[in-house]
XYZ file of C-alpha atoms in Angstrom:
497
model
C -14.365 19.744 -18.790
C -16.877 21.210 -17.272
C -15.991 23.836 -13.384
C -19.363 23.255 -10.441
C -19.654 27.096 -9.533
C -19.042 27.851 -5.911
C -21.787 30.050 -3.696
C -21.234 33.991 -4.442
C -17.664 34.598 -2.642
C -16.807 31.477 -1.878
C -13.537 30.357 -3.099
C -13.791 28.010 -4.975
C -11.733 24.161 -4.407
C -10.215 21.938 -6.854
C -9.213 18.369 -6.684
C -5.672 17.583 -6.856
C -4.069 16.586 -10.344
C -1.641 14.218 -9.110
C -1.723 12.042 -6.611
C -1.207 11.614 -3.295
C 1.193 8.605 -3.522
C 2.319 6.762 -7.903
C 5.019 4.908 -9.040
C 5.981 6.355 -12.280
C 7.568 3.486 -14.164
C 11.176 3.930 -17.230
C 9.823 4.990 -20.454
C 11.538 5.904 -23.292
C 8.444 6.497 -25.915
C 4.525 6.586 -24.382
C 1.735 6.120 -26.652
C -0.627 8.644 -24.842
C -0.148 11.468 -26.503
C -1.864 9.833 -29.528
C -4.217 7.889 -27.890
C -5.524 11.125 -26.322
C -5.920 12.968 -29.394
C -8.076 10.016 -30.449
C -9.712 10.455 -27.570
C -10.594 14.184 -27.988
C -11.547 14.059 -32.323
C -14.118 11.492 -30.173
C -15.600 12.666 -28.078
C -14.315 12.234 -25.053
C -12.470 14.717 -22.983
C -10.660 13.956 -19.970
C -9.858 15.590 -16.353
C -6.663 16.108 -16.482
C -6.093 13.325 -14.131
C -7.371 11.059 -16.329
C -5.138 12.081 -19.298
C -2.539 12.414 -16.841
C -2.656 8.668 -16.601
C -3.439 7.106 -19.818
C -0.264 8.822 -20.971
C 1.908 7.192 -18.223
C 0.069 4.219 -18.645
C 1.227 4.436 -22.710
C 5.066 4.194 -21.396
C 7.103 2.331 -23.740
C 10.086 0.608 -23.626
C 12.569 0.962 -26.531
C 11.611 -3.074 -27.812
C 7.745 -1.656 -27.593
C 6.661 -3.269 -24.814
C 4.830 -1.842 -22.080
C 6.712 0.390 -19.491
C 3.409 -0.608 -16.566
C 3.170 -4.181 -17.186
C 0.440 -3.009 -14.622
C -1.803 -0.343 -14.319
C -3.332 0.456 -11.471
C -5.927 3.704 -10.298
C -7.007 3.801 -6.480
C -9.874 6.662 -5.952
C -13.063 7.414 -4.157
C -15.951 6.853 -5.984
C -17.217 8.605 -8.033
C -14.202 10.460 -9.133
C -14.127 9.180 -12.782
C -12.258 5.908 -12.853
C -15.457 4.296 -15.143
C -14.289 7.759 -18.025
C -10.569 7.071 -17.619
C -11.053 2.557 -18.833
C -14.085 3.907 -21.654
C -9.909 5.694 -22.867
C -8.520 2.708 -22.610
C -10.897 0.182 -24.452
C -11.604 3.169 -26.909
C -7.999 3.286 -27.090
C -7.320 -0.499 -26.972
C -9.707 -1.220 -29.775
C -9.020 0.934 -32.278
C -5.757 2.895 -31.920
C -3.562 -0.481 -31.080
C -4.977 -3.306 -31.909
C -5.642 -5.070 -29.352
C -7.083 -8.063 -30.836
C -8.227 -9.672 -27.292
C -9.201 -7.732 -24.644
C -11.637 -8.718 -21.482
C -13.616 -6.628 -18.740
C -14.174 -7.531 -15.483
C -15.912 -6.258 -12.539
C -16.723 -7.732 -8.987
C -20.668 -6.972 -10.015
C -23.403 -7.443 -13.315
C -23.781 -3.643 -12.618
C -20.008 -2.288 -12.690
C -19.726 -3.511 -16.139
C -22.447 -3.000 -17.994
C -22.296 1.056 -16.713
C -18.800 0.900 -19.001
C -20.111 -0.730 -21.513
C -23.033 1.087 -22.496
C -20.709 3.867 -21.870
C -17.951 3.120 -24.689
C -21.314 1.778 -26.588
C -22.277 5.680 -26.486
C -19.010 6.914 -27.489
C -18.573 4.654 -30.400
C -21.867 5.155 -31.724
C -21.721 8.705 -30.902
C -18.987 8.795 -33.081
C -18.837 9.282 -36.823
C -15.686 8.494 -36.585
C -15.364 5.258 -34.456
C -19.523 4.002 -35.753
C -17.511 2.819 -39.480
C -15.202 0.683 -37.709
C -17.656 -1.053 -35.304
C -19.566 -4.032 -36.170
C -22.409 -5.415 -34.747
C -22.785 -5.049 -30.685
C -23.542 -7.973 -29.013
C -26.071 -7.432 -25.774
C -27.072 -10.897 -24.691
C -27.167 -10.499 -20.878
C -23.092 -12.426 -19.685
C -22.014 -12.592 -22.990
C -21.920 -8.687 -24.101
C -18.698 -8.221 -27.022
C -18.105 -5.680 -28.801
C -15.500 -6.349 -32.371
C -14.903 -3.711 -35.085
C -14.374 -4.648 -38.543
C -11.085 -5.228 -38.023
C -10.995 -7.499 -35.521
C -10.510 -6.708 -32.197
C -12.853 -7.651 -29.595
C -13.140 -6.433 -26.450
C -15.822 -8.341 -24.110
C -17.534 -7.915 -20.498
C -17.256 -10.545 -17.925
C -17.945 -10.894 -14.184
C -15.645 -12.518 -12.883
C -18.173 -15.259 -11.604
C -18.727 -15.701 -15.517
C -14.655 -15.335 -16.274
C -12.811 -18.602 -15.861
C -9.571 -17.347 -17.804
C -8.361 -20.402 -18.097
C -7.441 -21.779 -21.659
C -7.714 -17.698 -22.842
C -5.898 -15.268 -23.618
C -5.341 -10.997 -24.398
C -3.547 -8.424 -25.115
C -5.110 -6.222 -22.277
C -7.425 -7.046 -19.132
C -9.412 -4.684 -17.125
C -10.324 -5.650 -13.306
C -13.129 -2.824 -11.954
C -13.534 -2.868 -8.819
C -10.032 -4.339 -8.065
C -10.109 -3.791 -3.878
C -12.810 -6.743 -4.356
C -10.269 -9.741 -6.087
C -9.526 -13.256 -4.796
C -6.025 -14.607 -5.887
C -7.906 -17.418 -6.279
C -9.471 -15.416 -9.729
C -6.746 -13.519 -9.913
C -4.178 -16.402 -10.070
C -5.715 -17.834 -12.826
C -6.639 -15.037 -15.157
C -3.170 -14.296 -14.553
C -2.695 -16.597 -17.419
C -3.645 -15.160 -19.534
C -1.375 -12.049 -20.512
C 1.042 -14.569 -20.345
C 1.287 -15.588 -24.241
C 0.695 -11.465 -24.914
C 4.090 -9.622 -25.550
C 2.053 -6.176 -25.526
C 0.550 -7.029 -22.751
C -1.508 -4.833 -20.289
C -3.003 -5.418 -17.113
C -5.025 -2.553 -15.364
C -6.602 -2.899 -11.514
C -9.442 0.098 -10.560
C -10.954 0.565 -7.332
C -11.519 2.390 -4.592
C -10.017 2.267 -1.301
C -11.430 -0.884 0.422
C -12.655 -1.445 4.250
C -10.511 -5.189 4.777
C -12.405 -5.627 8.304
C -15.708 -5.795 5.541
C -13.943 -7.526 2.206
C -11.773 -10.087 2.279
C -10.572 -10.190 -0.833
C -8.559 -7.634 -0.548
C -5.528 -8.971 -0.464
C -4.165 -8.501 -3.626
C -4.450 -5.025 -4.501
C -2.839 -4.659 -1.248
C -0.322 -6.840 -2.785
C 0.048 -4.038 -5.346
C 0.141 -1.085 -2.898
C 2.575 -2.600 -1.361
C 5.177 -2.842 -3.724
C 5.513 0.671 -4.065
C 5.504 1.619 -0.608
C 8.818 -1.060 -0.817
C 9.903 0.619 -3.305
C 11.422 -1.009 -5.875
C 12.235 1.015 -7.757
C 12.181 -1.845 -10.513
C 8.735 -2.154 -10.720
C 7.236 -2.674 -14.072
C 3.681 -0.580 -12.125
C 1.944 2.431 -12.770
C 0.311 3.497 -9.704
C -1.807 6.426 -8.556
C -4.279 6.661 -5.454
C -6.269 9.261 -5.020
C -5.993 9.859 -0.449
C -5.534 11.506 2.357
C -2.239 10.184 4.524
C -3.713 8.677 7.674
C -2.845 4.596 8.134
C -6.510 3.381 9.322
C -9.672 5.104 9.419
C -10.221 5.837 13.311
C -6.977 8.406 12.513
C -8.701 10.779 10.278
C -9.324 13.609 13.108
C -12.885 16.138 13.240
C -10.495 18.795 11.933
C -9.221 15.926 8.896
C -12.982 15.519 7.826
C -13.800 18.556 8.112
C -10.877 20.554 6.080
C -11.246 21.086 2.208
C -7.556 20.788 1.600
C -7.646 17.406 2.179
C -10.871 16.091 0.274
C -9.305 18.291 -3.055
C -6.726 15.270 -1.904
C -8.443 12.087 -2.103
C -10.857 13.882 -4.829
C -9.540 14.043 -8.273
C -12.523 15.663 -9.142
C -13.427 18.189 -6.591
C -15.223 21.156 -8.126
C -15.260 19.087 -11.583
C -17.867 16.616 -10.938
C -18.249 16.355 -7.161
C -19.847 19.726 -5.574
C -17.614 20.987 -2.176
C -21.392 21.215 -0.784
C -22.254 17.257 -1.536
C -19.234 15.798 0.481
C -20.367 18.392 3.073
C -23.223 16.325 3.386
C -21.973 13.244 2.651
C -19.255 13.989 5.964
C -22.782 15.087 8.387
C -24.761 11.284 7.359
C -22.010 8.948 6.825
C -20.372 7.901 10.799
C -16.814 8.787 11.150
C -14.702 5.457 9.877
C -17.170 5.482 5.891
C -15.722 9.419 5.710
C -13.205 8.335 5.895
C -12.930 5.341 3.669
C -15.421 6.523 0.753
C -14.591 10.503 0.589
C -11.258 10.200 1.888
C -9.777 7.680 0.791
C -8.235 5.969 4.220
C -8.259 2.267 3.137
C -7.810 0.274 6.409
C -5.380 -2.030 4.282
C -4.843 -6.132 5.044
C -1.607 -6.639 4.472
C -0.791 -8.725 1.511
C -0.211 -12.480 3.466
C -4.651 -11.952 4.383
C -3.297 -11.957 8.494
C -3.975 -8.933 10.285
C -0.286 -9.217 10.641
C 2.781 -11.077 10.529
C 2.968 -12.822 14.195
C 0.387 -15.007 15.419
C -1.133 -13.198 17.392
C -2.636 -16.708 19.469
C 1.189 -17.778 20.004
C 2.874 -14.769 20.542
C -0.019 -14.075 23.920
C 1.179 -17.279 25.448
C 5.245 -15.813 25.421
C 3.836 -13.163 27.850
C 5.882 -13.087 30.801
C 3.571 -11.200 32.628
C 7.062 -10.725 36.022
C 10.369 -10.608 33.820
C 12.908 -9.374 35.912
C 16.437 -8.356 34.867
C 18.895 -7.954 37.262
C 22.039 -10.652 37.827
C 22.006 -10.865 33.749
C 23.384 -10.695 30.923
C 21.888 -7.640 29.272
C 22.440 -6.955 25.685
C 20.570 -3.523 24.171
C 19.226 -3.192 20.881
C 18.196 0.910 20.086
C 15.595 1.564 16.282
C 14.698 4.521 15.429
C 11.530 5.009 12.606
C 12.430 6.643 9.272
C 11.022 9.976 10.025
C 13.378 10.167 13.369
C 9.989 11.472 15.161
C 10.290 7.770 17.520
C 12.354 5.331 18.695
C 12.909 2.167 21.361
C 15.790 0.244 23.098
C 14.227 -2.699 23.918
C 16.345 -5.324 26.263
C 17.689 -9.310 26.520
C 18.774 -11.651 28.359
C 18.323 -15.459 29.949
C 15.769 -16.757 31.661
C 16.259 -18.926 35.400
C 13.957 -21.677 32.747
C 16.465 -20.557 29.504
C 14.622 -18.381 26.979
C 15.891 -16.027 26.106
C 12.865 -12.661 27.389
C 12.838 -8.839 25.595
C 11.253 -6.391 27.159
C 10.958 -2.341 25.557
C 12.456 -0.160 28.687
C 12.277 3.376 26.400
C 10.292 4.866 24.165
C 10.918 8.094 22.345
C 7.869 10.378 20.625
C 9.115 13.773 21.778
C 11.531 13.907 17.959
C 11.988 16.104 16.277
C 12.092 14.957 12.855
C 15.430 17.068 12.063
C 17.783 14.560 13.227
C 18.763 12.135 16.617
C 16.038 12.254 18.629
C 16.433 14.305 21.740
C 17.321 11.877 25.475
C 17.861 8.967 22.680
C 21.774 9.163 23.068
C 21.800 10.222 26.080
C 19.925 7.679 27.562
C 21.824 3.925 25.749
C 24.899 5.968 27.056
C 23.685 5.799 30.723
C 22.188 2.654 31.120
C 25.690 0.593 29.216
C 28.248 3.317 30.458
C 28.689 1.270 34.349
C 28.136 -2.512 32.738
C 29.319 -2.334 29.281
C 26.162 -4.209 27.737
C 26.477 -4.818 24.247
C 24.073 -2.663 22.625
C 22.417 -4.157 18.903
C 21.534 -1.861 16.006
C 20.914 -2.202 12.334
C 22.228 -0.413 10.498
C 19.823 1.873 8.324
C 18.009 3.664 11.093
C 21.779 3.674 14.083
C 24.594 5.136 11.440
C 23.552 9.091 11.885
C 23.437 8.070 15.733
C 27.015 6.178 15.830
C 29.660 9.165 16.059
C 27.377 10.909 18.955
C 26.790 7.067 20.647
C 31.170 6.483 20.887
C 31.750 10.275 21.884
C 29.319 8.725 24.658
C 31.522 5.744 25.224
C 28.565 3.624 23.360
C 30.437 1.198 21.559
C 27.028 -0.202 18.901
C 27.536 -3.853 16.754
C 25.563 -3.283 13.726
C 23.910 -5.257 11.806
C 24.283 -3.922 8.513
C 23.861 -6.670 5.546
C 20.316 -8.003 4.402
C 21.664 -11.646 6.001
C 21.720 -10.832 8.867
C 18.823 -9.023 9.417
C 16.341 -11.502 8.202
C 18.267 -13.950 9.568
C 17.332 -11.486 13.254
C 13.602 -10.793 11.354
C 13.058 -14.835 10.926
C 14.890 -15.371 15.399
C 12.633 -13.875 16.672
C 8.474 -15.016 14.523
C 10.358 -18.335 14.458
C 10.628 -18.093 18.325
C 7.004 -16.825 19.124
C 5.423 -19.650 17.090
C 7.706 -22.435 19.037
C 6.639 -20.018 22.405
C 10.069 -20.644 22.744
C 10.141 -16.898 23.546
C 9.303 -14.292 27.317
C 8.223 -11.037 27.251
C 6.176 -8.179 29.353
C 3.564 -6.984 27.863
C 3.869 -3.057 26.861
C 1.476 -1.379 24.854
C 4.134 0.066 22.059
C 5.299 -3.262 22.584
C 1.367 -5.618 21.597
C 0.756 -3.093 19.003
C 3.714 -3.279 16.639
C 3.709 -6.554 17.310
C -0.206 -6.932 16.123
C 0.312 -5.355 13.226
C 4.078 -5.956 11.356
C 4.072 -6.712 8.180
C 6.997 -8.302 6.145
C 8.819 -7.521 3.027
C 10.805 -9.520 1.021
C 14.796 -8.677 1.352
C 15.426 -11.224 -1.975
C 17.145 -14.702 -1.387
C 17.627 -14.175 1.947
C 13.905 -14.430 3.466
C 12.540 -11.188 5.101
C 12.459 -8.305 7.386
C 9.862 -6.008 9.289
C 8.113 -3.976 6.516
C 8.392 -0.228 8.590
C 6.356 1.052 5.853
C 3.355 -1.975 5.037
C 2.396 -1.832 9.174
C -0.113 0.866 10.041
C 1.610 1.582 12.900
C 5.645 2.760 14.515
C 6.867 -0.228 14.691
C 10.541 0.112 16.074
C 9.880 -1.564 19.557
C 9.439 -4.479 17.766
C 12.443 -3.899 15.790
C 14.604 -2.295 18.505
C 13.464 -6.408 20.519
C 14.731 -7.934 17.036
C 18.112 -6.988 17.160
C 18.873 -7.009 20.758
C 16.934 -10.939 20.837
C 19.686 -11.318 17.655
C 22.672 -9.418 19.421
C 22.286 -11.699 23.253
C 21.086 -15.229 20.472
C 24.512 -14.940 18.419
C 27.183 -13.065 20.538
C 25.713 -13.172 23.825
C 26.175 -10.807 26.025
C 28.909 -8.744 27.540
C 30.335 -8.095 30.506
C 29.465 -9.525 33.013
C 27.958 -8.787 36.837
C 23.899 -6.781 38.336
C 22.675 -5.136 36.235
C 20.242 -1.666 37.420
C 16.864 -1.905 37.342
C 15.482 -0.911 34.545
C 11.713 -1.648 35.618
């Protein structure tokens, strides 16, 4: 590993060798140590982050199968993903005996970078050179075959149909440009192999300019949702920001954040070059291309789970809650830094109304939000309206609410939560719901994603949504309480709006 020198008096900054976001599946052993030993012998000296990724991806179960059926590596350009893929190809061909390996990229020139690097490693090693047959260089038919019969073919995805083929290792480079159709046709190639593995290598996507990043987004969402049973190894180097626009000027200048997003900083990427890029690029491009802040689409390819045209059609510019029986719903973000209270009631036209009546952005992050419990007590104490909440975020507040005389009814299971979310979505699609426009609610609706709840259905996904969705969750549980259980006390309601 060659470290770049710094200017005299400067303290060098080196890239973080462990990713900001990762998921490592459980394993009992790993072929990683042998793989790294082989790489050293043939002149492939990996950076610590590359070596770590290779070892984690080659974790094994007791029966010898891979702990990670899927491996995904996401980091910015020029950090060394191609060298890592070259190492995986060497290991597959000469150590693991994988009979059929297919490397696929979106662009031909990207495939040739890895192909030529692999040929160079083989020809530069006496150990490997004697185990290789003639290398085929025909355009679009590049093929490397060992004397033992293991083969690695290099294709662009336009030339790789996948139908009728099978392989032990499928490498999908440039996976931020991978259509669902191509992905669907390629995955069955692994079905007949007991010890098969698929690799995704990608830079962070810019969904506004690329409509084929949903597959990678789906892989990432599974990690963010926290499914510990996933046979997936995932590693992402990036700055913690929801969208490229959230990267401030101060963040863009922060060398520690450069290091967080670029493991090769100070190794093959100079800090001075990053500074040149920052000055030359527009802020959004720099955030995506160098700081790893992708504009991630929802995995279903839609800008959000809720159709915005239908949502706009449900707006009521002047909903009136006076003299109505009301159900309140509230929700708290997982970091306890924001919350929302919503109200739901029946209108004269028979359609339910929802309104986010208050949001709480002033939380300190270390306990119940300041003012939330007091506000709920104030608006419910006189009229005894029903209060609804999901048990997960509301649980820590129940003692405080009970002390203040607020009786809260909880959505306690996945079935009820799925029913509440489906009811809200169905009402919007049927345009049989009315709401008062507010920026927090509208922003939450525009960006809301969903997550599966087993066989129960779906729920709004906090992790996969680009913004705080507590206003939407509060409105959802309030509507569910109104339609399922009805309002509590019948009498006049204080003017809340």
